[in-house]
CSV table of C-alpha atoms and ligand atoms in Angstrom, one decimal:
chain,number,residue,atom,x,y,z
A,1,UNK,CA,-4.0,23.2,1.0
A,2,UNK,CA,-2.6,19.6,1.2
A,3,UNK,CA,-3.2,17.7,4.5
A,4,UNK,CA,-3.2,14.3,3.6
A,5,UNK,CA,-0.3,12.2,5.2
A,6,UNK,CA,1.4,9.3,3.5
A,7,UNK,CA,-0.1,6.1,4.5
A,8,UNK,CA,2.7,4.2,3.3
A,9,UNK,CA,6.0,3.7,1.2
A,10,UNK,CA,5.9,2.7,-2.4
A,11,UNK,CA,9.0,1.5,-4.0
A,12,UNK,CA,9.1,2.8,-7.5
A,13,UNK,CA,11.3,2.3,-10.4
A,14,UNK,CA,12.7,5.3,-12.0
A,15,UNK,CA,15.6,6.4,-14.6
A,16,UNK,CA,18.8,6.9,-12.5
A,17,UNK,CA,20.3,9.1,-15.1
A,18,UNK,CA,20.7,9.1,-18.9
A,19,UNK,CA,24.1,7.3,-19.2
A,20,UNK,CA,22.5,4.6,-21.2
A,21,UNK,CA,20.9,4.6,-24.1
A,22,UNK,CA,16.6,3.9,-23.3
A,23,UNK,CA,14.4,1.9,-25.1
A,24,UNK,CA,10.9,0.5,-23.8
A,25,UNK,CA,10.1,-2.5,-24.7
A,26,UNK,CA,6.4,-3.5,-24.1
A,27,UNK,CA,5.6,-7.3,-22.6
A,28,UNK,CA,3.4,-9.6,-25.7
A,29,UNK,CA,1.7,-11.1,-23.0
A,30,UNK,CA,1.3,-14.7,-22.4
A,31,UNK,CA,4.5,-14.3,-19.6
A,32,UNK,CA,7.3,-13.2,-21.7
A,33,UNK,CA,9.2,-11.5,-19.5
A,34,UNK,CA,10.8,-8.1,-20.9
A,35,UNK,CA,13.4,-5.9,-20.1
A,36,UNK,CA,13.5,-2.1,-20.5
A,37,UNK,CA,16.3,-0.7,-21.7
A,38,UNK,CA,18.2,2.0,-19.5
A,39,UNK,CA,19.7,2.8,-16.3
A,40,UNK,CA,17.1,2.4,-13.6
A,41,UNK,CA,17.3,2.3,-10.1
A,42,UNK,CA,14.4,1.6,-6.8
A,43,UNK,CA,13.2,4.6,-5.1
A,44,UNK,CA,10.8,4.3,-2.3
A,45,UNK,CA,7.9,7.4,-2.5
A,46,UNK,CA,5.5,8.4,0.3
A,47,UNK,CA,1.9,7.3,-0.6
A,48,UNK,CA,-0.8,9.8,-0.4
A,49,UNK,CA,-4.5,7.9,-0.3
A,50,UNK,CA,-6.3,9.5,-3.3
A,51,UNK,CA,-9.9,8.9,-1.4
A,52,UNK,CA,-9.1,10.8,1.7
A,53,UNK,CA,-7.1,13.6,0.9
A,54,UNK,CA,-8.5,17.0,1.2
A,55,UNK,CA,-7.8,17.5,-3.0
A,56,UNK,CA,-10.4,16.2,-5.3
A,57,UNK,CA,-8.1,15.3,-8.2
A,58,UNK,CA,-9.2,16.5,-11.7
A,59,UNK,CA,-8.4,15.7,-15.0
A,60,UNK,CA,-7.0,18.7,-16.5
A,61,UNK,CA,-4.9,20.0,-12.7
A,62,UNK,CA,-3.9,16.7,-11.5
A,63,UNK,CA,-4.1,14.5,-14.3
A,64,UNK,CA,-6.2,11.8,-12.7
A,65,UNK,CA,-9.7,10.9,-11.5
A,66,UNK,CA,-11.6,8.2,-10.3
A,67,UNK,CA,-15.7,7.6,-11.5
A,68,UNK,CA,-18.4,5.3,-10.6
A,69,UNK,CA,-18.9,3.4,-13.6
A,70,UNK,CA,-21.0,0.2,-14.0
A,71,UNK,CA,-20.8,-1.6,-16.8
A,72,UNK,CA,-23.1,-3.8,-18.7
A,73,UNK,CA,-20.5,-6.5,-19.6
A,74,UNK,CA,-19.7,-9.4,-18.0
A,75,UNK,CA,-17.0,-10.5,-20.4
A,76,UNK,CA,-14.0,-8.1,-20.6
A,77,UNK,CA,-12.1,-10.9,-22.4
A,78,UNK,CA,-14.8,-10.5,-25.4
A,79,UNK,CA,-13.4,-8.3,-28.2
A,80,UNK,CA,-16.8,-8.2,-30.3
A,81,UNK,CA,-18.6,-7.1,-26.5
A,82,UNK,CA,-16.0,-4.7,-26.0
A,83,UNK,CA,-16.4,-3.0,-29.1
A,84,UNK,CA,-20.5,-3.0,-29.3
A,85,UNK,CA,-20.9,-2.3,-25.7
A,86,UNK,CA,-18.0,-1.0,-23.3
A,87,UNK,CA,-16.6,1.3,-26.4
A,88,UNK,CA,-20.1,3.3,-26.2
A,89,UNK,CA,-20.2,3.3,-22.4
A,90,UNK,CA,-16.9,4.6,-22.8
A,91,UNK,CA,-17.7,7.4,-24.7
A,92,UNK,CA,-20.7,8.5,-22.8
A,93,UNK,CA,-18.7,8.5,-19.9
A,94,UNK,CA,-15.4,10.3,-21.1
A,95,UNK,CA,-17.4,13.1,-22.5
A,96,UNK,CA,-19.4,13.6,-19.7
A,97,UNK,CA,-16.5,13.8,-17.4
A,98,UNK,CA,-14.7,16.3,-20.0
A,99,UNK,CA,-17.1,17.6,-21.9
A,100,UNK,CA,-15.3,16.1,-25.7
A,101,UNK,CA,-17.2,16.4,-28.7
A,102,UNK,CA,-15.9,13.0,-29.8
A,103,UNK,CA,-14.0,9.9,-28.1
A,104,UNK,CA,-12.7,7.1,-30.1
A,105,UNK,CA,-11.2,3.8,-28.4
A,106,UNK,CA,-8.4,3.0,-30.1
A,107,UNK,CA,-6.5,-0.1,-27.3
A,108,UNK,CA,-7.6,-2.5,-24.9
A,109,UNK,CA,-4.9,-3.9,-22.7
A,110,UNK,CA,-5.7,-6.5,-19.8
A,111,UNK,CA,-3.3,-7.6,-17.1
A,112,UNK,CA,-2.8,-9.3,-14.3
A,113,UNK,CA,-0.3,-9.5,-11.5
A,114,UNK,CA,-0.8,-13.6,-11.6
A,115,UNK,CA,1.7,-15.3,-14.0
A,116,UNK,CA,-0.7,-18.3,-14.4
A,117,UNK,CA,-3.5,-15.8,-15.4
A,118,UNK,CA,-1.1,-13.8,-18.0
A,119,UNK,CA,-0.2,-17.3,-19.3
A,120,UNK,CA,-3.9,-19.0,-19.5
A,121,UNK,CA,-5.3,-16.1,-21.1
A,122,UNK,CA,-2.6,-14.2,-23.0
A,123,UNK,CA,-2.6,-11.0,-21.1
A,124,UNK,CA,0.0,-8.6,-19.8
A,125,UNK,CA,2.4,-8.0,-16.5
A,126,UNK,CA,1.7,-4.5,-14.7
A,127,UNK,CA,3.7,-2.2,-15.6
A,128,UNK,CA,7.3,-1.8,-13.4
A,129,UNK,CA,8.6,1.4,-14.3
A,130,UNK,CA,7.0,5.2,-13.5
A,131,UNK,CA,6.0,6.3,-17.2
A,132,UNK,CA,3.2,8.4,-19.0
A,133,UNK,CA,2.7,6.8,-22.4
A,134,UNK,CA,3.2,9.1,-24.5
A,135,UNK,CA,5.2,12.3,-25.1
A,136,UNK,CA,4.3,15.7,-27.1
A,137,UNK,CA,5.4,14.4,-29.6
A,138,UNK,CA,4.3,11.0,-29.9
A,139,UNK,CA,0.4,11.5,-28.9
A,140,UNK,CA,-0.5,13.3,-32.3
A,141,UNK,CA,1.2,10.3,-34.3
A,142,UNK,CA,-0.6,8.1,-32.2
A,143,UNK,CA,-3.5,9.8,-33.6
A,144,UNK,CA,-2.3,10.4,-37.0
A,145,UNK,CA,-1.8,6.4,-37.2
A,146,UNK,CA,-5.3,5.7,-36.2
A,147,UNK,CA,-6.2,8.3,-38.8
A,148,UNK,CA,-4.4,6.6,-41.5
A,149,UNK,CA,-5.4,2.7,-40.0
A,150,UNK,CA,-9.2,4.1,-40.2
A,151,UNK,CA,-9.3,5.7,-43.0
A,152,UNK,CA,-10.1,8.7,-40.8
A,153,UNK,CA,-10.5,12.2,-42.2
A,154,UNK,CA,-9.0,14.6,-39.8
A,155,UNK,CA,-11.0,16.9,-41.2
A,156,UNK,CA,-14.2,15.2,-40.2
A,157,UNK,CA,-13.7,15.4,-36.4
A,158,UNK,CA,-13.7,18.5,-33.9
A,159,UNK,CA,-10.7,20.8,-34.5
A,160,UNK,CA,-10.0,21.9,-31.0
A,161,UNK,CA,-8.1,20.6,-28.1
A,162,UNK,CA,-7.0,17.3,-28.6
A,163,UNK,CA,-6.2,14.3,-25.8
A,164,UNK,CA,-5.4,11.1,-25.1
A,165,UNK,CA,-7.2,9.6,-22.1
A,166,UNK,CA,-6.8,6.3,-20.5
A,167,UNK,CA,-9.8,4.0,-18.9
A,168,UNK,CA,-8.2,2.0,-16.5
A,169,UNK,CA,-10.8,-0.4,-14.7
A,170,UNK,CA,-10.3,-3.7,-12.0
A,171,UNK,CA,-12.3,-6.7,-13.7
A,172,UNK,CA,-13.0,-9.8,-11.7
A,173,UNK,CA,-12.0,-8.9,-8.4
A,174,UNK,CA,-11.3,-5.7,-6.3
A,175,UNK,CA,-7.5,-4.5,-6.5
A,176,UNK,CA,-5.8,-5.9,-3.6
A,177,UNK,CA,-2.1,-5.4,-4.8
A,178,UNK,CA,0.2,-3.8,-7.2
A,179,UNK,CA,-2.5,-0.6,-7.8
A,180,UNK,CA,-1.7,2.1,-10.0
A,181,UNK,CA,-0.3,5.0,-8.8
A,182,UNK,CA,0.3,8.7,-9.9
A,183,UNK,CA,2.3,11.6,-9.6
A,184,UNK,CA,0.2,14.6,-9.1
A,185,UNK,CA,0.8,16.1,-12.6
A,186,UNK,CA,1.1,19.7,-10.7
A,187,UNK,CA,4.2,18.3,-9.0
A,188,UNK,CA,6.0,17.6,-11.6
A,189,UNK,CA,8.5,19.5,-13.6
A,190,UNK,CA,9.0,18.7,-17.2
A,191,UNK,CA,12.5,18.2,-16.8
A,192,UNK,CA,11.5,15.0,-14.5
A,193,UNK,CA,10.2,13.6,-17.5
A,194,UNK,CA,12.6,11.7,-20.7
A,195,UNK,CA,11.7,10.3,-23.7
A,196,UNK,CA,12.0,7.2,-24.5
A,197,UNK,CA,11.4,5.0,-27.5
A,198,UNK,CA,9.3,2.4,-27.1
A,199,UNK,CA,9.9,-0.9,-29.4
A,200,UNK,CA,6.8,-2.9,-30.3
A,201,UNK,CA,7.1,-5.6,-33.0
A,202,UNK,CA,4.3,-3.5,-34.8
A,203,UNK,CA,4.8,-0.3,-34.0
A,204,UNK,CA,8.0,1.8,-33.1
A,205,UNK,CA,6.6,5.0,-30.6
A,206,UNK,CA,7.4,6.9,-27.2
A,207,UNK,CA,7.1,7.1,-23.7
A,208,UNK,CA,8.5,9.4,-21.5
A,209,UNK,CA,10.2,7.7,-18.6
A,210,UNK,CA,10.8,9.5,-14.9
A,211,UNK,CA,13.7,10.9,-12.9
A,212,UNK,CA,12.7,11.5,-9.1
A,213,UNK,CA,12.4,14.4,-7.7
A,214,UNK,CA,11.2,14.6,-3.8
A,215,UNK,CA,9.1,17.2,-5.1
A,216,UNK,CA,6.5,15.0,-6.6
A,217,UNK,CA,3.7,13.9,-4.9
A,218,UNK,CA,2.4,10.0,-5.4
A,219,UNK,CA,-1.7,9.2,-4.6
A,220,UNK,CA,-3.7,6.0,-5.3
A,221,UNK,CA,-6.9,4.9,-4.7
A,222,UNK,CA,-6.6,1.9,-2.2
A,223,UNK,CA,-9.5,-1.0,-3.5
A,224,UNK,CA,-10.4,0.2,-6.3
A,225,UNK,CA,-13.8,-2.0,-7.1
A,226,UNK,CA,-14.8,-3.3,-10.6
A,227,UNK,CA,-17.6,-0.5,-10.5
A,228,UNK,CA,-15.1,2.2,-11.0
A,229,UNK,CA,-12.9,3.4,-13.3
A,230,UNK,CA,-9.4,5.6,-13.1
A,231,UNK,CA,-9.3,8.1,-15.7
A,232,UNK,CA,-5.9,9.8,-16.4
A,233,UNK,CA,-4.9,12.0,-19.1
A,234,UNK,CA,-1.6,10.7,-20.8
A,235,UNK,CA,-1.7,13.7,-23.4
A,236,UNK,CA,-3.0,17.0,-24.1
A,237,UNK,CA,-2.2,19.2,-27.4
A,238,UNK,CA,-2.9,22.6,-25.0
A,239,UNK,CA,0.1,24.1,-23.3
A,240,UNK,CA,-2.1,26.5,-21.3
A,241,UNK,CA,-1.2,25.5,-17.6
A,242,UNK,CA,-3.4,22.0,-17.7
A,243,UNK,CA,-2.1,18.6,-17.0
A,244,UNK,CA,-0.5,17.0,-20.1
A,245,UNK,CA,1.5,14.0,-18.9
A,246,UNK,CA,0.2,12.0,-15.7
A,247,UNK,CA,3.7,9.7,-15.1
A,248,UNK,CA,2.4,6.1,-13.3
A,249,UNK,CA,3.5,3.2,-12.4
A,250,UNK,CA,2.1,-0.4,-10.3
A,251,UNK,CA,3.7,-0.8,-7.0
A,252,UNK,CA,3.3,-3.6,-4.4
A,253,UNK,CA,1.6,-2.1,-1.2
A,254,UNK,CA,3.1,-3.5,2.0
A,255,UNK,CA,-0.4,-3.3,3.6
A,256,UNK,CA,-1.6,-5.8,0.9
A,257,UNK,CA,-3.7,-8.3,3.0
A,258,UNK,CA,-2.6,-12.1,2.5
A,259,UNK,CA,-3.8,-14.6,0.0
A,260,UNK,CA,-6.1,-12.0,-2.1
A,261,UNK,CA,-7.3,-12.6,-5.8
A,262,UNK,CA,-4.5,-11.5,-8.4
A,263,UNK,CA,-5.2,-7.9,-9.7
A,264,UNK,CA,-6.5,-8.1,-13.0
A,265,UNK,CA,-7.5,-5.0,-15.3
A,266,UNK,CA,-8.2,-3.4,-18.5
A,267,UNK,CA,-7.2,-0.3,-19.9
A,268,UNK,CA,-8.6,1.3,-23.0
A,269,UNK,CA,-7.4,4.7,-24.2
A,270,UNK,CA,-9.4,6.9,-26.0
A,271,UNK,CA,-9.4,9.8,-28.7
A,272,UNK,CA,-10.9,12.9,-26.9
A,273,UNK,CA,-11.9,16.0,-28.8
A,274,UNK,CA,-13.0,19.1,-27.8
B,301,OGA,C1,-1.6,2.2,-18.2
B,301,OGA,C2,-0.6,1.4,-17.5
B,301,OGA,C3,-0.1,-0.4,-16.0
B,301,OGA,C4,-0.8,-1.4,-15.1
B,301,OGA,O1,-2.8,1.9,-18.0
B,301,OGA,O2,-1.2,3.0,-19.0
B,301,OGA,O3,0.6,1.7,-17.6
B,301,OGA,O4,0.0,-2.0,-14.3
B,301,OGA,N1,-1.0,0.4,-16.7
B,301,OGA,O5,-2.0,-1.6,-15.1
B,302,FE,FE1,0.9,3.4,-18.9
C-alpha cells in the first residue's frame, strides 16, 4: 500500500511526441552548453519523499535505493584514488547490496549545478531531461565495448544475469538543489519509454527518453549527505518481472533553501554479474 503524499511539484522535461527525429547529445563538460535533439516539452510531477514513504524501494522492484556508504577518499577529483580505492569500495558494496559475483567500474562522471565549478574543474551540467541510460539493446554493447576496450574474455566472467548499475554519490556538500529523481520502475509501462541515440564524439550509443504518463510515480531522497550513495539499476538482461530501466532526471525543488552550496556529484556505473 502507498500512503506517502507528494511533498512538492517537480517540473520535468519529457518527449512531447515523436514528430522529430531524437538524438542525445551528452555535455563535454567545462560549460558547453548542449542541446538534445527532439520535441520536448515541461511537465510538472507530484514528488513523493523516498525517506518517508511507507515502500522501501529495492533494486530489482523499484529500480532504486539508497545505502550508507562512507568512503575513504577525500579526493573524488583523483583518477589514480578513484581507481585504487573507491573502485574496490564499489565493488564490496554493489555485491553486497545484490549479491553479483563480479562488478567492474567502467565511468566516472562528476557534475555540478554551479557553472563556475563545471568551468574551473571541467565537469558536467545535471542532467535536464527524464532518461534511463541505456536501452535493451544498448546495455550489452555497452558491455561488449568494455570487453573489447579490456581485452576482456566474456568467457572469463559469471554467465548469469547481467546489469548495469549506477553509483550516484553528493561529494563536497549535502544536495540542496537539483536532486535526482526517479520514476518508480513498477509504474512505468514500456511504452513510456523511446529510444534514442545518443551522440558522443567517441562513442555513438542509446538512451531511452520518457513520455508522461500520470501513472508514474516520481520519489527522491531530499539531502542526500556525501555518506550515502543512490544506487539505481539502468539495465538488466532478465525479463522476468524485475526492474530493468529506472528513467531519472535532476529537477529544481521549490523548497530549496537560499544561498546553499552548488550540488556537486559523481556517478560511476558498474558491470554486475550474477
Ligand atoms: C546519472 C544521471 C544526472 C545528474 O547518474 O545517470 O543521469 O544530474 N545523472 O546527476
Ligand atoms: Fe542518467
Amino acid at each position: 500500500m502507498n500512503t506517502a503524499h507528494p511533498t512538492r511539484t517537480a517540473t520535468l522535461k519529457f518527449l512531447a511526441d515523436l514528430s522529430e527525429p531524437l538524438v542525445y547529445v551528452p555535455s563535454k563538460g567545462g560549460g558547453d552548453k548542449t542541446e538534445h535533439v527532439g520535441n520536448f516539452r515541461n511537465q510538472q510531477v507530484p514528488v513523493l519523499d523516498a525517506r518517508t514513504d511507507l515502500i522501501k524501494p529495492s533494486l530489482d522492484r523499484e529500480g532504486f535505493l539508497l545505502v550508507p556508504h562512507a568512503s575513504a577518499v577525500s579526493d573524488f577529483y583523483d583518477d589514480d584514488v578513484l581507481r585504487h580505492t573507491y573502485h574496490d569500495e564499489l565493488k564490496v558494496l554493489v555485491s553486497r547490496i545484490t549479491g553479483a559475483r563480479r562488478v567492474e567500474i567502467f565511468d566516472d562522471t562528476r557534475r555540478s549545478t554551479s557553472l563556475e565549478r563545471q568551468r574551473q574543474t571541467g565537469i558536467r551540467e545535471p542532467a535536464n531531461i527524464v532518461h534511463n541510460d541505456y536501452t535493451a539493446q544498448s546495455g550489452p554493447k555497452r558491455l561488449t565495448d568494455w570487453l573489447k576496450s579490456t581485452g576482456t574474455d566474456r568467457a572469463s566472467l559469471p554467465q548469469g544475469r547481467f546489469a548495469i548499475i549506477n553509483a550516484w554519490r553528493p561529494i563536497r556538500n549535502p544536495v540542496y538543489d537539483q536532486p535526482l529523481i526517479f520514476c518508480d520502475a513498477t509504474s512505468i509501462e514500456s511504452c513510456d519509454l523511446i529510444a534514442m541515440e545518443r551522440r558522443a564524439d567517441e562513442r555513438v550509443g542509446a538512451v531511452q527518453a520518457a513520455l508522461y504518463n500520470p501513472q508514474q510515480r516520481w520519489y527522491f531522497y531530499p539531502t542526500m549527505q556525501p555518506d550515502e550513495v543512490l544506487l539505481f539499476k539502468t539495465y538488466d538482461s532478465a525479463e522476468d518481472g524485475r526492474a530493468r530501466f529506472t528513467p531519472h532526471s535532476s529537477f529544481r525543488d521549490p523548497l530549496a533553501p537560499a544561498n546553499m552550496p552548488a550540488r556537486e556529484s559523481i556517478e560511476s556505473r558498474c558491470l554486475v554479474f550474477f
